[in-house]
Amino acid sequence: MTTLGLVLAACGGGDGVGSGGTGIAMSSVAIGSIDSLGESPSGSYMVVNGVRFDISHAQVEVEGVSQEDANGQQSLKSGQNSLKPGMTVQVNGTLDTGFSTGTAAHVLSIPELRGAVDAVDAALGRIEVMGARVYVDDETVLDGLSGLAALQVGQIVQVHALPTSSGLMRATRLQLTTATLPSVQPVLWGSVQALDTVARRFQLGTMQIQYAQAAFLNGLEASMLDNGMPLYVHAAQAPAGNVLVASFLRPAHSLSRQADAPVVLEGVVTNFASAQSFALQGTDIDASGAQITGGRADDIRNGATLEVAGRMSANGVLVAQRIRVRQRAVVDPPSALPPPANTNGNGNGNAGGNGNGNAGGNGNGNAGGNGNGNAGGNGNGNAGGNGNGNAGGNGNGNAGGNGNGNAGGNGNGNAGGNGNGNAGGNGNGNAGGNGNGNAGGNGNGNAGSNGNGNSNRG
């Protein structure tokens, strides 16, 4: 294990020892990006999620490659001077009841990405690193770059970011380093998918992670790995194609789970059910009693960046008292970046998105099926969407959407068949209706399905 690994092994998250091995048990009270740093008569401070933390006596650990580290070796720095605006941090310490000031005992910062740039779309503010899509906007702090147009494919970058889902991130800090391949030691954040405990490998986005020789840090053990678990993968060498050999794994930052603990969290909204119920960085949020600033309640939806201050409940839900809308969700326009490669299906597009197909597939259709469309998205067919396609069937249409046919409608097709139409949509065909075909037979359409494709994928 590297020296870095030994130090990180002593750095805890959640309610464990979070002081680099000093034995001072402090709860994790904040996860977010640094807005500013400064000095006051009382000492050094940093502002994270609207809270001014005193860091005068904090143990600060920043893992990364500096712009001067031409050999690409990851280094561990200590001291307040190693912190920079835009870095993502986990803060262990104390927080006042008004969520305005706090005292940090330990600050840990680890980049979510480090590696070679695979693609750049400066016009739309997008880059790709090791298969991970990174969104760069006006709030991203640039280090070593005059602008995104100056970034070139093959250059090594270090990215601090707010993850939205595996392989998709919103950059808070983008740093160009002078490191070159093959010396760079990559870092990749993501959520475990397609875990194979026998072959000791899993997927992070489009990258296959092989962990047979990896060390486990911060209390993480091989037996704890599970699909959906967010973690950091560190490697000794650049990936070979889409395969990255891990040298050590550590869990993602986590907040205290102690009941009634005051915490602040920054993240991009996922699992949106309503403006009162959603998730940030895997933490469920109850916003039913929260005061909202920086925007309105209807600005809260998937893709919006929020700061939340509140208290943890006994069941691990963060009960928000204050929410600040930092960035509204932006509909992602078409990008010049090539579509990321993916497995387990066929389709150009993604779940909950726009296009022909779905996430986790190649071609027109989606995983487990054939055709144009995907589940929960918009394009040429998907379950709960619009277009040509159905789940587990063949034809033009989809379940719960709009297409050529559906159950309870009129047209060519019926439930349990193949063709143009499906249940819950509009178009040519329906179950128990009028058209060319019938239930349990073959015709143009079927109930509960999507045309040329299906929705049976993750």
PDB file of N, CA and C in Angstrom, residues 282-327:
ATOM      1  N   GLY A 282     -26.842  10.416  -2.879  1.00  0.00           N
ATOM      2  CA  GLY A 282     -27.265   9.181  -2.229  1.00  0.00           C
ATOM      3  C   GLY A 282     -27.968   9.356  -0.902  1.00  0.00           C
ATOM      4  N   THR A 283     -28.106  10.596  -0.423  1.00  0.00           N
ATOM      5  CA  THR A 283     -28.805  10.860   0.836  1.00  0.00           C
ATOM      6  C   THR A 283     -30.225  11.335   0.545  1.00  0.00           C
ATOM      7  N   ASP A 284     -31.209  10.652   1.127  1.00  0.00           N
ATOM      8  CA  ASP A 284     -32.598  11.051   0.937  1.00  0.00           C
ATOM      9  C   ASP A 284     -32.876  12.349   1.684  1.00  0.00           C
ATOM     10  N   ILE A 285     -33.623  13.249   1.031  1.00  0.00           N
ATOM     11  CA  ILE A 285     -33.922  14.565   1.597  1.00  0.00           C
ATOM     12  C   ILE A 285     -35.423  14.708   1.813  1.00  0.00           C
ATOM     13  N   ASP A 286     -35.811  15.139   3.009  1.00  0.00           N
ATOM     14  CA  ASP A 286     -37.189  15.529   3.306  1.00  0.00           C
ATOM     15  C   ASP A 286     -37.215  17.051   3.368  1.00  0.00           C
ATOM     16  N   ALA A 287     -37.757  17.685   2.323  1.00  0.00           N
ATOM     17  CA  ALA A 287     -37.741  19.150   2.232  1.00  0.00           C
ATOM     18  C   ALA A 287     -39.105  19.754   2.513  1.00  0.00           C
ATOM     19  N   SER A 288     -39.976  19.012   3.158  1.00  0.00           N
ATOM     20  CA  SER A 288     -41.349  19.471   3.350  1.00  0.00           C
ATOM     21  C   SER A 288     -41.439  20.734   4.208  1.00  0.00           C
ATOM     22  N   GLY A 289     -40.463  20.952   5.094  1.00  0.00           N
ATOM     23  CA  GLY A 289     -40.510  22.145   5.950  1.00  0.00           C
ATOM     24  C   GLY A 289     -39.382  23.114   5.704  1.00  0.00           C
ATOM     25  N   ALA A 290     -38.724  23.019   4.553  1.00  0.00           N
ATOM     26  CA  ALA A 290     -37.526  23.820   4.301  1.00  0.00           C
ATOM     27  C   ALA A 290     -37.848  25.202   3.750  1.00  0.00           C
ATOM     28  N   GLN A 291     -37.025  26.174   4.145  1.00  0.00           N
ATOM     29  CA  GLN A 291     -37.054  27.503   3.543  1.00  0.00           C
ATOM     30  C   GLN A 291     -36.158  27.475   2.303  1.00  0.00           C
ATOM     31  N   ILE A 292     -36.672  27.942   1.171  1.00  0.00           N
ATOM     32  CA  ILE A 292     -35.941  27.878  -0.094  1.00  0.00           C
ATOM     33  C   ILE A 292     -35.471  29.267  -0.492  1.00  0.00           C
ATOM     34  N   THR A 293     -34.191  29.389  -0.803  1.00  0.00           N
ATOM     35  CA  THR A 293     -33.622  30.630  -1.312  1.00  0.00           C
ATOM     36  C   THR A 293     -32.907  30.350  -2.632  1.00  0.00           C
ATOM     37  N   GLY A 294     -32.642  31.414  -3.371  1.00  0.00           N
ATOM     38  CA  GLY A 294     -31.924  31.270  -4.632  1.00  0.00           C
ATOM     39  C   GLY A 294     -32.783  30.776  -5.772  1.00  0.00           C
ATOM     40  N   GLY A 295     -34.041  30.523  -5.513  1.00  0.00           N
ATOM     41  CA  GLY A 295     -34.941  30.016  -6.545  1.00  0.00           C
ATOM     42  C   GLY A 295     -36.280  29.669  -5.926  1.00  0.00           C
ATOM     43  N   ARG A 296     -37.069  28.922  -6.674  1.00  0.00           N
ATOM     44  CA  ARG A 296     -38.398  28.525  -6.225  1.00  0.00           C
ATOM     45  C   ARG A 296     -38.477  27.014  -6.073  1.00  0.00           C
ATOM     46  N   ALA A 297     -39.575  26.577  -5.468  1.00  0.00           N
ATOM     47  CA  ALA A 297     -39.749  25.135  -5.265  1.00  0.00           C
ATOM     48  C   ALA A 297     -39.764  24.391  -6.592  1.00  0.00           C
ATOM     49  N   ASP A 298     -40.332  25.007  -7.645  1.00  0.00           N
ATOM     50  CA  ASP A 298     -40.391  24.292  -8.919  1.00  0.00           C
ATOM     51  C   ASP A 298     -39.051  24.265  -9.650  1.00  0.00           C
ATOM     52  N   ASP A 299     -38.015  24.916  -9.079  1.00  0.00           N
ATOM     53  CA  ASP A 299     -36.653  24.769  -9.611  1.00  0.00           C
ATOM     54  C   ASP A 299     -35.996  23.483  -9.128  1.00  0.00           C
ATOM     55  N   ILE A 300     -36.596  22.880  -8.114  1.00  0.00           N
ATOM     56  CA  ILE A 300     -36.035  21.637  -7.565  1.00  0.00           C
ATOM     57  C   ILE A 300     -36.523  20.470  -8.397  1.00  0.00           C
ATOM     58  N   ARG A 301     -35.606  19.887  -9.144  1.00  0.00           N
ATOM     59  CA  ARG A 301     -35.905  18.718  -9.969  1.00  0.00           C
ATOM     60  C   ARG A 301     -34.589  18.035 -10.308  1.00  0.00           C
ATOM     61  N   ASN A 302     -34.655  16.891 -10.902  1.00  0.00           N
ATOM     62  CA  ASN A 302     -33.433  16.176 -11.263  1.00  0.00           C
ATOM     63  C   ASN A 302     -32.519  17.074 -12.087  1.00  0.00           C
ATOM     64  N   GLY A 303     -31.238  17.109 -11.696  1.00  0.00           N
ATOM     65  CA  GLY A 303     -30.258  17.924 -12.413  1.00  0.00           C
ATOM     66  C   GLY A 303     -29.978  19.263 -11.788  1.00  0.00           C
ATOM     67  N   ALA A 304     -30.806  19.733 -10.865  1.00  0.00           N
ATOM     68  CA  ALA A 304     -30.563  21.002 -10.186  1.00  0.00           C
ATOM     69  C   ALA A 304     -29.508  20.817  -9.095  1.00  0.00           C
ATOM     70  N   THR A 305     -28.655  21.822  -8.913  1.00  0.00           N
ATOM     71  CA  THR A 305     -27.632  21.778  -7.864  1.00  0.00           C
ATOM     72  C   THR A 305     -28.131  22.549  -6.654  1.00  0.00           C
ATOM     73  N   LEU A 306     -28.120  21.899  -5.493  1.00  0.00           N
ATOM     74  CA  LEU A 306     -28.665  22.481  -4.268  1.00  0.00           C
ATOM     75  C   LEU A 306     -27.660  22.411  -3.133  1.00  0.00           C
ATOM     76  N   GLU A 307     -27.816  23.345  -2.190  1.00  0.00           N
ATOM     77  CA  GLU A 307     -27.197  23.238  -0.868  1.00  0.00           C
ATOM     78  C   GLU A 307     -28.318  23.013   0.130  1.00  0.00           C
ATOM     79  N   VAL A 308     -28.160  22.002   0.967  1.00  0.00           N
ATOM     80  CA  VAL A 308     -29.188  21.668   1.951  1.00  0.00           C
ATOM     81  C   VAL A 308     -28.577  21.690   3.340  1.00  0.00           C
ATOM     82  N   ALA A 309     -29.244  22.371   4.254  1.00  0.00           N
ATOM     83  CA  ALA A 309     -28.839  22.383   5.665  1.00  0.00           C
ATOM     84  C   ALA A 309     -29.998  21.841   6.492  1.00  0.00           C
ATOM     85  N   GLY A 310     -29.685  20.919   7.393  1.00  0.00           N
ATOM     86  CA  GLY A 310     -30.745  20.344   8.210  1.00  0.00           C
ATOM     87  C   GLY A 310     -30.200  19.364   9.217  1.00  0.00           C
ATOM     88  N   ARG A 311     -31.058  18.475   9.665  1.00  0.00           N
ATOM     89  CA  ARG A 311     -30.669  17.488  10.683  1.00  0.00           C
ATOM     90  C   ARG A 311     -31.030  16.092  10.211  1.00  0.00           C
ATOM     91  N   MET A 312     -30.179  15.146  10.579  1.00  0.00           N
ATOM     92  CA  MET A 312     -30.421  13.757  10.212  1.00  0.00           C
ATOM     93  C   MET A 312     -31.496  13.157  11.111  1.00  0.00           C
ATOM     94  N   SER A 313     -32.374  12.382  10.496  1.00  0.00           N
ATOM     95  CA  SER A 313     -33.381  11.667  11.271  1.00  0.00           C
ATOM     96  C   SER A 313     -32.828  10.304  11.664  1.00  0.00           C
ATOM     97  N   ALA A 314     -33.573   9.620  12.520  1.00  0.00           N
ATOM     98  CA  ALA A 314     -33.115   8.316  12.995  1.00  0.00           C
ATOM     99  C   ALA A 314     -33.029   7.293  11.871  1.00  0.00           C
ATOM    100  N   ASN A 315     -33.801   7.487  10.796  1.00  0.00           N
ATOM    101  CA  ASN A 315     -33.780   6.532   9.682  1.00  0.00           C
ATOM    102  C   ASN A 315     -32.854   6.968   8.551  1.00  0.00           C
ATOM    103  N   GLY A 316     -31.979   7.950   8.819  1.00  0.00           N
ATOM    104  CA  GLY A 316     -30.975   8.343   7.842  1.00  0.00           C
ATOM    105  C   GLY A 316     -31.433   9.330   6.802  1.00  0.00           C
ATOM    106  N   VAL A 317     -32.617   9.922   6.966  1.00  0.00           N
ATOM    107  CA  VAL A 317     -33.102  10.950   6.044  1.00  0.00           C
ATOM    108  C   VAL A 317     -32.684  12.324   6.555  1.00  0.00           C
ATOM    109  N   LEU A 318     -32.176  13.163   5.659  1.00  0.00           N
ATOM    110  CA  LEU A 318     -31.812  14.521   6.038  1.00  0.00           C
ATOM    111  C   LEU A 318     -33.073  15.393   5.981  1.00  0.00           C
ATOM    112  N   VAL A 319     -33.506  15.861   7.135  1.00  0.00           N
ATOM    113  CA  VAL A 319     -34.689  16.726   7.213  1.00  0.00           C
ATOM    114  C   VAL A 319     -34.220  18.165   7.029  1.00  0.00           C
ATOM    115  N   ALA A 320     -34.501  18.723   5.864  1.00  0.00           N
ATOM    116  CA  ALA A 320     -33.966  20.032   5.484  1.00  0.00           C
ATOM    117  C   ALA A 320     -34.683  21.163   6.203  1.00  0.00           C
ATOM    118  N   GLN A 321     -33.900  22.108   6.689  1.00  0.00           N
ATOM    119  CA  GLN A 321     -34.443  23.346   7.239  1.00  0.00           C
ATOM    120  C   GLN A 321     -34.212  24.512   6.280  1.00  0.00           C
ATOM    121  N   ARG A 322     -33.134  24.411   5.504  1.00  0.00           N
ATOM    122  CA  ARG A 322     -32.790  25.478   4.572  1.00  0.00           C
ATOM    123  C   ARG A 322     -32.279  24.857   3.273  1.00  0.00           C
ATOM    124  N   ILE A 323     -32.768  25.353   2.139  1.00  0.00           N
ATOM    125  CA  ILE A 323     -32.303  24.907   0.827  1.00  0.00           C
ATOM    126  C   ILE A 323     -31.946  26.127  -0.011  1.00  0.00           C
ATOM    127  N   ARG A 324     -30.783  26.083  -0.601  1.00  0.00           N
ATOM    128  CA  ARG A 324     -30.377  27.121  -1.543  1.00  0.00           C
ATOM    129  C   ARG A 324     -30.235  26.492  -2.923  1.00  0.00           C
ATOM    130  N   VAL A 325     -30.928  27.056  -3.902  1.00  0.00           N
ATOM    131  CA  VAL A 325     -30.790  26.607  -5.283  1.00  0.00           C
ATOM    132  C   VAL A 325     -29.562  27.282  -5.875  1.00  0.00           C
ATOM    133  N   ARG A 326     -28.510  26.503  -6.111  1.00  0.00           N
ATOM    134  CA  ARG A 326     -27.268  27.057  -6.673  1.00  0.00           C
ATOM    135  C   ARG A 326     -27.320  27.137  -8.188  1.00  0.00           C
ATOM    136  N   GLN A 327     -27.841  26.093  -8.805  1.00  0.00           N
ATOM    137  CA  GLN A 327     -27.955  26.047 -10.260  1.00  0.00           C
ATOM    138  C   GLN A 327     -29.224  25.316 -10.641  1.00  0.00           C
TER     139      GLN A 327
END
